PDB file of C-alpha atoms in Angstrom:
ATOM      1  CA  MET A  60     -90.811 321.386-154.757  1.00 91.00           C
ATOM      2  CA  SER A  61     -91.828 318.034-153.214  1.00 96.00           C
ATOM      3  CA  THR A  62     -89.016 315.630-151.632  1.00 98.00           C
ATOM      4  CA  LEU A  63     -89.521 312.127-151.025  1.00 98.00           C
ATOM      5  CA  GLU A  64     -87.130 310.937-147.839  1.00 98.00           C
ATOM      6  CA  ILE A  65     -86.056 307.634-146.790  1.00 98.00           C
ATOM      7  CA  ARG A  66     -84.614 307.279-143.652  1.00 98.00           C
ATOM      8  CA  ASN A  67     -82.617 304.143-142.333  1.00 97.00           C
ATOM      9  CA  LEU A  68     -86.029 301.649-144.207  1.00 97.00           C
ATOM     10  CA  GLN A  69     -85.672 298.391-142.821  1.00 97.00           C
ATOM     11  CA  VAL A  70     -87.751 295.961-145.032  1.00 97.00           C
ATOM     12  CA  SER A  71     -88.678 292.076-144.681  1.00 96.00           C
ATOM     13  CA  VAL A  72     -90.156 289.308-146.733  1.00 92.00           C
ATOM     14  CA  ASN A  73     -91.860 286.485-145.750  1.00 86.00           C
ATOM     15  CA  THR A  74     -90.744 283.280-147.329  1.00 85.00           C
ATOM     16  CA  ASP A  75     -90.865 279.249-146.581  1.00 84.00           C
ATOM     17  CA  ASP A  76     -87.904 279.475-144.413  1.00 84.00           C
ATOM     18  CA  GLY A  77     -89.670 282.303-142.211  1.00 86.00           C
ATOM     19  CA  MET A  78     -88.648 286.059-142.151  1.00 90.00           C
ATOM     20  CA  VAL A  79     -85.654 286.982-144.410  1.00 92.00           C
ATOM     21  CA  GLU A  80     -84.518 290.663-143.933  1.00 95.00           C
ATOM     22  CA  ILE A  81     -83.712 292.183-147.753  1.00 95.00           C
ATOM     23  CA  LEU A  82     -83.426 296.292-147.144  1.00 97.00           C
ATOM     24  CA  LYS A  83     -81.261 296.215-144.058  1.00 96.00           C
ATOM     25  CA  GLY A  84     -80.976 300.547-143.159  1.00 96.00           C
ATOM     26  CA  VAL A  85     -81.442 302.505-146.450  1.00 97.00           C
ATOM     27  CA  ASP A  86     -81.360 306.163-146.522  1.00 97.00           C
ATOM     28  CA  LEU A  87     -81.944 308.361-149.822  1.00 97.00           C
ATOM     29  CA  THR A  88     -83.632 311.851-150.718  1.00 97.00           C
ATOM     30  CA  ILE A  89     -85.140 312.697-153.809  1.00 98.00           C
ATOM     31  CA  LYS A  90     -86.430 316.217-154.420  1.00 98.00           C
ATOM     32  CA  SER A  91     -88.621 317.439-157.478  1.00 97.00           C
ATOM     33  CA  GLY A  92     -86.249 317.837-160.923  1.00 96.00           C
ATOM     34  CA  GLU A  93     -83.807 314.951-159.240  1.00 97.00           C
ATOM     35  CA  THR A  94     -83.108 311.437-161.274  1.00 97.00           C
ATOM     36  CA  HIS A  95     -81.644 309.343-159.098  1.00 98.00           C
ATOM     37  CA  ALA A  96     -79.904 305.754-160.541  1.00 97.00           C
ATOM     38  CA  ILE A  97     -80.499 303.049-158.531  1.00 96.00           C
ATOM     39  CA  MET A  98     -77.821 300.394-159.381  1.00 95.00           C
ATOM     40  CA  GLY A  99     -76.667 296.875-158.314  1.00 91.00           C
ATOM     41  CA  PRO A 100     -76.544 293.006-158.803  1.00 88.00           C
ATOM     42  CA  ASN A 101     -79.488 290.567-159.043  1.00 86.00           C
ATOM     43  CA  GLY A 102     -80.788 290.434-155.239  1.00 86.00           C
ATOM     44  CA  SER A 103     -79.366 293.566-153.993  1.00 90.00           C
ATOM     45  CA  GLY A 104     -82.843 294.957-152.567  1.00 91.00           C
ATOM     46  CA  LYS A 105     -83.933 297.820-155.472  1.00 94.00           C
ATOM     47  CA  SER A 106     -87.170 295.979-156.684  1.00 92.00           C
ATOM     48  CA  THR A 107     -87.397 296.079-152.879  1.00 94.00           C
ATOM     49  CA  LEU A 108     -87.035 299.625-152.436  1.00 96.00           C
ATOM     50  CA  ALA A 109     -89.295 300.158-155.162  1.00 95.00           C
ATOM     51  CA  TYR A 110     -92.620 297.825-154.225  1.00 94.00           C
ATOM     52  CA  SER A 111     -92.080 298.397-150.360  1.00 96.00           C
ATOM     53  CA  ILE A 112     -92.339 302.743-151.056  1.00 96.00           C
ATOM     54  CA  ALA A 113     -95.548 301.830-153.231  1.00 94.00           C
ATOM     55  CA  GLY A 114     -97.121 299.522-150.599  1.00 94.00           C
ATOM     56  CA  HIS A 115     -96.785 296.167-152.013  1.00 93.00           C
ATOM     57  CA  PRO A 116     -98.459 293.685-149.208  1.00 92.00           C
ATOM     58  CA  LYS A 117     -95.630 291.156-149.652  1.00 91.00           C
ATOM     59  CA  TYR A 118     -92.562 293.692-147.737  1.00 94.00           C
ATOM     60  CA  THR A 119     -92.973 294.296-144.287  1.00 95.00           C
ATOM     61  CA  ILE A 120     -91.641 297.234-143.316  1.00 97.00           C
ATOM     62  CA  THR A 121     -89.559 296.568-140.075  1.00 96.00           C
ATOM     63  CA  GLY A 122     -88.051 299.825-139.475  1.00 97.00           C
ATOM     64  CA  GLY A 123     -87.171 303.658-140.819  1.00 97.00           C
ATOM     65  CA  SER A 124     -89.562 305.849-142.835  1.00 97.00           C
ATOM     66  CA  VAL A 125     -90.381 307.152-145.688  1.00 98.00           C
ATOM     67  CA  THR A 126     -91.796 310.691-146.109  1.00 98.00           C
ATOM     68  CA  LEU A 127     -93.251 312.415-148.867  1.00 97.00           C
ATOM     69  CA  ASP A 128     -93.795 316.784-148.174  1.00 97.00           C
ATOM     70  CA  GLY A 129     -93.260 315.680-144.293  1.00 96.00           C
ATOM     71  CA  ALA A 130     -96.524 313.007-144.747  1.00 97.00           C
ATOM     72  CA  ASP A 131     -95.964 309.513-143.620  1.00 98.00           C
ATOM     73  CA  VAL A 132     -95.836 307.107-146.881  1.00 97.00           C
ATOM     74  CA  LEU A 133     -96.020 303.839-144.558  1.00 97.00           C
ATOM     75  CA  GLU A 134     -99.203 304.484-142.941  1.00 96.00           C
ATOM     76  CA  MET A 135    -101.093 305.683-146.256  1.00 97.00           C
ATOM     77  CA  SER A 136    -102.904 302.727-148.420  1.00 96.00           C
ATOM     78  CA  VAL A 137    -101.963 302.094-151.356  1.00 94.00           C
ATOM     79  CA  ASP A 138    -104.599 304.208-153.223  1.00 92.00           C
ATOM     80  CA  GLU A 139    -103.322 307.056-150.336  1.00 95.00           C
ATOM     81  CA  ARG A 140     -99.770 307.036-152.068  1.00 96.00           C
ATOM     82  CA  ALA A 141    -101.016 306.946-155.661  1.00 94.00           C
ATOM     83  CA  LYS A 142    -102.987 310.267-154.696  1.00 94.00           C
ATOM     84  CA  ALA A 143    -100.163 311.859-152.829  1.00 95.00           C
ATOM     85  CA  GLY A 144     -98.051 311.930-155.814  1.00 95.00           C
ATOM     86  CA  LEU A 145     -96.263 308.756-155.880  1.00 96.00           C
ATOM     87  CA  PHE A 146     -96.073 306.609-158.964  1.00 95.00           C
ATOM     88  CA  LEU A 147     -94.372 302.821-159.518  1.00 95.00           C
ATOM     89  CA  ALA A 148     -93.974 301.398-163.086  1.00 93.00           C
ATOM     90  CA  MET A 149     -93.675 297.740-162.934  1.00 87.00           C
ATOM     91  CA  GLN A 150     -90.893 295.714-164.157  1.00 84.00           C
ATOM     92  CA  TYR A 151     -93.280 293.249-165.142  1.00 85.00           C
ATOM     93  CA  PRO A 152     -96.995 295.083-165.816  1.00 85.00           C
ATOM     94  CA  VAL A 153     -99.620 293.033-165.144  1.00 86.00           C
ATOM     95  CA  GLU A 154    -102.512 292.719-167.447  1.00 83.00           C
ATOM     96  CA  VAL A 155    -106.395 294.233-166.281  1.00 89.00           C
ATOM     97  CA  PRO A 156    -108.893 292.146-168.454  1.00 89.00           C
ATOM     98  CA  GLY A 157    -112.485 293.540-169.228  1.00 91.00           C
ATOM     99  CA  VAL A 158    -110.917 297.080-168.739  1.00 90.00           C
ATOM    100  CA  SER A 159    -110.126 299.445-171.448  1.00 90.00           C
ATOM    101  CA  VAL A 160    -106.888 301.320-171.995  1.00 89.00           C
ATOM    102  CA  SER A 161    -109.095 304.411-171.873  1.00 88.00           C
ATOM    103  CA  ASN A 162    -111.611 303.808-169.073  1.00 89.00           C
ATOM    104  CA  PHE A 163    -108.204 302.495-166.945  1.00 91.00           C
ATOM    105  CA  LEU A 164    -106.560 306.046-167.758  1.00 92.00           C
ATOM    106  CA  ARG A 165    -109.756 308.574-167.526  1.00 92.00           C
ATOM    107  CA  THR A 166    -110.805 306.469-163.792  1.00 91.00           C
ATOM    108  CA  ALA A 167    -106.942 306.840-162.812  1.00 92.00           C
ATOM    109  CA  ALA A 168    -106.867 310.825-163.816  1.00 92.00           C
ATOM    110  CA  THR A 169    -110.626 310.977-162.249  1.00 93.00           C
ATOM    111  CA  ALA A 170    -109.356 310.033-159.037  1.00 90.00           C
ATOM    112  CA  LEU A 171    -106.140 311.712-158.914  1.00 89.00           C
ATOM    113  CA  ARG A 172    -108.077 315.194-159.846  1.00 87.00           C
ATOM    114  CA  GLY A 173    -111.067 314.940-158.036  1.00 87.00           C
ATOM    115  CA  GLU A 174    -112.899 315.600-161.103  1.00 89.00           C
ATOM    116  CA  ALA A 175    -113.665 313.565-164.558  1.00 89.00           C
ATOM    117  CA  PRO A 176    -111.796 315.298-166.804  1.00 88.00           C
ATOM    118  CA  LYS A 177    -113.821 316.846-169.645  1.00 89.00           C
ATOM    119  CA  LEU A 178    -114.118 314.356-172.209  1.00 85.00           C
ATOM    120  CA  ARG A 179    -113.261 315.836-175.330  1.00 84.00           C
ATOM    121  CA  THR A 180    -110.105 317.188-173.611  1.00 87.00           C
ATOM    122  CA  TRP A 181    -109.011 314.253-172.478  1.00 88.00           C
ATOM    123  CA  VAL A 182    -109.373 312.427-175.604  1.00 87.00           C
ATOM    124  CA  GLY A 183    -106.743 314.746-177.153  1.00 89.00           C
ATOM    125  CA  GLU A 184    -104.337 314.037-173.969  1.00 89.00           C
ATOM    126  CA  VAL A 185    -104.742 310.651-174.711  1.00 90.00           C
ATOM    127  CA  LYS A 186    -104.354 310.837-178.513  1.00 90.00           C
ATOM    128  CA  ASP A 187    -101.185 312.993-178.158  1.00 91.00           C
ATOM    129  CA  ALA A 188     -99.657 311.073-175.571  1.00 92.00           C
ATOM    130  CA  MET A 189    -100.407 307.932-177.965  1.00 91.00           C
ATOM    131  CA  GLU A 190     -98.480 309.842-180.345  1.00 93.00           C
ATOM    132  CA  ALA A 191     -95.649 310.799-179.021  1.00 92.00           C
ATOM    133  CA  LEU A 192     -94.990 307.367-177.872  1.00 93.00           C
ATOM    134  CA  ASN A 193     -96.157 305.532-181.414  1.00 91.00           C
ATOM    135  CA  MET A 194     -98.367 303.600-179.445  1.00 90.00           C
ATOM    136  CA  ASP A 195    -101.305 302.744-182.508  1.00 87.00           C
ATOM    137  CA  PRO A 196    -104.467 304.430-181.342  1.00 88.00           C
ATOM    138  CA  ALA A 197    -106.045 301.488-181.398  1.00 87.00           C
ATOM    139  CA  PHE A 198    -104.659 300.493-178.216  1.00 88.00           C
ATOM    140  CA  ALA A 199    -107.287 302.899-176.407  1.00 87.00           C
ATOM    141  CA  THR A 200    -110.150 300.684-176.869  1.00 89.00           C
ATOM    142  CA  ARG A 201    -107.941 297.125-175.754  1.00 90.00           C
ATOM    143  CA  ASN A 202    -108.008 295.777-172.719  1.00 90.00           C
ATOM    144  CA  VAL A 203    -105.085 297.399-170.358  1.00 92.00           C
ATOM    145  CA  ASN A 204    -101.617 295.501-170.801  1.00 90.00           C
ATOM    146  CA  GLU A 205    -104.051 292.364-172.045  1.00 86.00           C
ATOM    147  CA  GLY A 206    -101.959 291.077-175.348  1.00 84.00           C
ATOM    148  CA  PHE A 207     -99.260 293.586-175.547  1.00 88.00           C
ATOM    149  CA  SER A 208     -95.984 292.823-176.181  1.00 86.00           C
ATOM    150  CA  GLY A 209     -93.640 293.566-173.632  1.00 86.00           C
ATOM    151  CA  GLY A 210     -92.413 296.974-175.171  1.00 86.00           C
ATOM    152  CA  GLU A 211     -96.337 297.893-175.558  1.00 89.00           C
ATOM    153  CA  LYS A 212     -96.213 297.569-171.716  1.00 91.00           C
ATOM    154  CA  LYS A 213     -93.529 299.671-171.390  1.00 92.00           C
ATOM    155  CA  ARG A 214     -95.009 302.465-173.158  1.00 91.00           C
ATOM    156  CA  HIS A 215     -98.506 302.271-171.928  1.00 92.00           C
ATOM    157  CA  GLU A 216     -96.762 302.691-168.156  1.00 93.00           C
ATOM    158  CA  ILE A 217     -95.030 305.904-169.539  1.00 94.00           C
ATOM    159  CA  MET A 218     -98.298 307.070-171.193  1.00 93.00           C
ATOM    160  CA  GLN A 219     -99.605 306.857-167.778  1.00 93.00           C
ATOM    161  CA  LEU A 220     -96.793 308.643-166.093  1.00 94.00           C
ATOM    162  CA  GLU A 221     -97.401 311.414-168.600  1.00 93.00           C
ATOM    163  CA  LEU A 222    -101.058 312.216-168.427  1.00 93.00           C
ATOM    164  CA  LEU A 223    -101.152 311.302-164.453  1.00 93.00           C
ATOM    165  CA  LYS A 224     -98.382 313.951-163.804  1.00 93.00           C
ATOM    166  CA  PRO A 225     -97.080 312.697-160.456  1.00 95.00           C
ATOM    167  CA  LYS A 226     -94.429 314.192-157.804  1.00 96.00           C
ATOM    168  CA  MET A 227     -92.237 311.230-157.935  1.00 97.00           C
ATOM    169  CA  ALA A 228     -91.723 308.384-159.979  1.00 97.00           C
ATOM    170  CA  ILE A 229     -90.409 304.972-159.055  1.00 97.00           C
ATOM    171  CA  LEU A 230     -89.209 303.150-162.491  1.00 96.00           C
ATOM    172  CA  ASP A 231     -88.343 299.275-161.879  1.00 94.00           C
ATOM    173  CA  GLU A 232     -86.060 298.394-164.593  1.00 91.00           C
ATOM    174  CA  THR A 233     -88.183 300.175-167.170  1.00 90.00           C
ATOM    175  CA  ASP A 234     -85.355 299.255-169.772  1.00 90.00           C
ATOM    176  CA  SER A 235     -85.954 295.675-169.191  1.00 87.00           C
ATOM    177  CA  GLY A 236     -87.193 293.868-172.574  1.00 83.00           C
ATOM    178  CA  LEU A 237     -86.328 296.639-174.720  1.00 89.00           C
ATOM    179  CA  ASP A 238     -84.984 297.027-177.953  1.00 90.00           C
ATOM    180  CA  VAL A 239     -83.064 299.740-178.986  1.00 92.00           C
ATOM    181  CA  ASP A 240     -85.659 301.794-180.556  1.00 92.00           C
ATOM    182  CA  ALA A 241     -88.369 301.283-177.945  1.00 91.00           C
ATOM    183  CA  LEU A 242     -85.728 301.857-175.113  1.00 94.00           C
ATOM    184  CA  ARG A 243     -85.188 305.542-176.775  1.00 94.00           C
ATOM    185  CA  ILE A 244     -88.909 306.455-177.304  1.00 93.00           C
ATOM    186  CA  VAL A 245     -89.522 305.335-173.297  1.00 94.00           C
ATOM    187  CA  SER A 246     -86.433 307.383-172.713  1.00 95.00           C
ATOM    188  CA  GLU A 247     -88.118 310.583-174.434  1.00 95.00           C
ATOM    189  CA  GLY A 248     -91.273 309.949-172.513  1.00 95.00           C
ATOM    190  CA  VAL A 249     -89.638 309.957-169.277  1.00 96.00           C
ATOM    191  CA  ASN A 250     -87.405 313.070-170.136  1.00 96.00           C
ATOM    192  CA  ARG A 251     -90.831 315.059-171.378  1.00 95.00           C
ATOM    193  CA  ALA A 252     -92.829 314.115-168.204  1.00 94.00           C
ATOM    194  CA  LYS A 253     -89.578 315.296-165.855  1.00 95.00           C
ATOM    195  CA  ALA A 254     -89.447 318.338-167.686  1.00 95.00           C
ATOM    196  CA  ALA A 255     -93.120 318.929-167.993  1.00 93.00           C
ATOM    197  CA  ASN A 256     -93.420 318.507-164.002  1.00 92.00           C
ATOM    198  CA  ASN A 257     -90.733 318.919-162.110  1.00 95.00           C
ATOM    199  CA  LEU A 258     -90.936 315.157-161.501  1.00 96.00           C
ATOM    200  CA  GLY A 259     -88.207 313.643-159.227  1.00 97.00           C
ATOM    201  CA  VAL A 260     -87.483 310.130-160.254  1.00 97.00           C
ATOM    202  CA  ILE A 261     -85.715 306.687-158.934  1.00 97.00           C
ATOM    203  CA  LEU A 262     -84.417 305.009-161.977  1.00 97.00           C
ATOM    204  CA  ILE A 263     -83.605 301.012-161.055  1.00 96.00           C
ATOM    205  CA  THR A 264     -81.755 299.590-163.655  1.00 93.00           C
ATOM    206  CA  HIS A 265     -78.899 296.983-163.881  1.00 86.00           C
ATOM    207  CA  TYR A 266     -77.133 298.394-167.189  1.00 85.00           C
ATOM    208  CA  THR A 267     -76.127 301.641-168.140  1.00 89.00           C
ATOM    209  CA  ARG A 268     -77.503 301.772-171.480  1.00 90.00           C
ATOM    210  CA  ILE A 269     -81.050 303.674-170.510  1.00 93.00           C
ATOM    211  CA  LEU A 270     -78.672 306.329-168.716  1.00 94.00           C
ATOM    212  CA  ARG A 271     -77.261 307.296-172.060  1.00 92.00           C
ATOM    213  CA  TYR A 272     -80.938 308.843-172.609  1.00 95.00           C
ATOM    214  CA  ILE A 273     -81.821 309.484-169.465  1.00 96.00           C
ATOM    215  CA  GLN A 274     -79.063 311.411-167.391  1.00 95.00           C
ATOM    216  CA  PRO A 275     -79.005 310.667-163.647  1.00 96.00           C
ATOM    217  CA  ASP A 276     -77.849 313.582-161.553  1.00 96.00           C
ATOM    218  CA  PHE A 277     -77.146 310.891-158.635  1.00 97.00           C
ATOM    219  CA  VAL A 278     -75.949 307.205-158.827  1.00 97.00           C
ATOM    220  CA  HIS A 279     -76.155 305.214-155.934  1.00 97.00           C
ATOM    221  CA  VAL A 280     -74.959 301.238-155.778  1.00 95.00           C
ATOM    222  CA  PHE A 281     -76.931 298.543-153.834  1.00 94.00           C
ATOM    223  CA  ALA A 282     -75.450 295.599-152.275  1.00 92.00           C
ATOM    224  CA  ASN A 283     -76.795 292.964-149.839  1.00 91.00           C
ATOM    225  CA  GLY A 284     -79.240 295.527-148.767  1.00 93.00           C
ATOM    226  CA  ARG A 285     -77.637 298.927-148.417  1.00 93.00           C
ATOM    227  CA  VAL A 286     -76.333 301.659-150.705  1.00 95.00           C
ATOM    228  CA  VAL A 287     -72.697 300.867-150.257  1.00 94.00           C
ATOM    229  CA  GLU A 288     -71.513 303.714-152.719  1.00 94.00           C
ATOM    230  CA  GLN A 289     -72.729 307.248-154.358  1.00 95.00           C
ATOM    231  CA  GLY A 290     -71.425 309.430-156.844  1.00 96.00           C
ATOM    232  CA  GLY A 291     -72.469 311.255-159.999  1.00 95.00           C
ATOM    233  CA  PRO A 292     -73.151 309.807-163.655  1.00 93.00           C
ATOM    234  CA  GLU A 293     -69.609 309.002-163.621  1.00 93.00           C
ATOM    235  CA  LEU A 294     -70.185 306.023-161.256  1.00 94.00           C
ATOM    236  CA  ALA A 295     -72.419 304.399-163.576  1.00 92.00           C
ATOM    237  CA  GLU A 296     -69.554 304.657-166.090  1.00 90.00           C
ATOM    238  CA  LYS A 297     -67.290 302.988-163.470  1.00 90.00           C
ATOM    239  CA  LEU A 298     -69.891 299.816-163.347  1.00 90.00           C
ATOM    240  CA  GLU A 299     -69.727 299.391-166.923  1.00 87.00           C
ATOM    241  CA  ALA A 300     -66.528 299.048-166.870  1.00 88.00           C
ATOM    242  CA  ASN A 301     -65.820 296.994-163.946  1.00 87.00           C
ATOM    243  CA  GLY A 302     -69.137 295.449-162.863  1.00 87.00           C
ATOM    244  CA  TYR A 303     -70.344 294.861-159.167  1.00 87.00           C
ATOM    245  CA  ALA A 304     -67.811 292.183-158.339  1.00 85.00           C
ATOM    246  CA  ASP A 305     -66.237 294.835-155.797  1.00 82.00           C
ATOM    247  CA  TYR A 306     -69.624 295.119-154.231  1.00 84.00           C
ATOM    248  CA  VAL A 307     -71.025 291.932-153.504  1.00 77.00           C
ATOM    249  CA  SER A 308     -68.835 291.048-150.455  1.00 62.00           C
ATOM    250  CA  LYS A 309     -69.686 294.854-149.102  1.00 50.00           C
TER     251      LYS A 309
END
């Protein structure tokens, strides 16, 4: 069992007008096997939470703490956070020219496992993961995300999730830009990873459609840099019916 604890997290970002506070004291606890949906209007701080936990240099931590199994995440470098068991699936996955998907995945797995996976076994793992996500095997030889469609990029993110087996996954608007079929396939991949590895999941989304496939245990509403309401799956249905208007002024 692993636990990700976020306590009174305060985060600012540097803009042309100076430092602007985005997160104003966020408290969350995510345990292995739990799925936490983070919902809220644009600009409420959802993605800032994701990238701050992952260590993006754009964001400045001004207060609070983040720990994974008692270890101080904020003192870790980005690669140390990944090795500790944190995984971020980005809303807009970046292209990595000159690095094939196969080499990228094997290098990442080697860094996490401390030794290179046996080639024959690894080829089988990658093949099985690609088949499960309905990905063309030819993608293994292509450069990371280069020329991929939005849906293909998201499937590749979930393939990483299944192969690298982190303790905690932060999925930043993974449903963005997906058609109905791709949404179902990607969601099934998240569910497989969670079941196989007792994964803890932070699922950031605007909409409830992905929650029909990935059932949340907890729903947290973000507004103005804070968690303003928490509940179970029924809270997502309330948001679907009423929107975020009641929270914007909080």
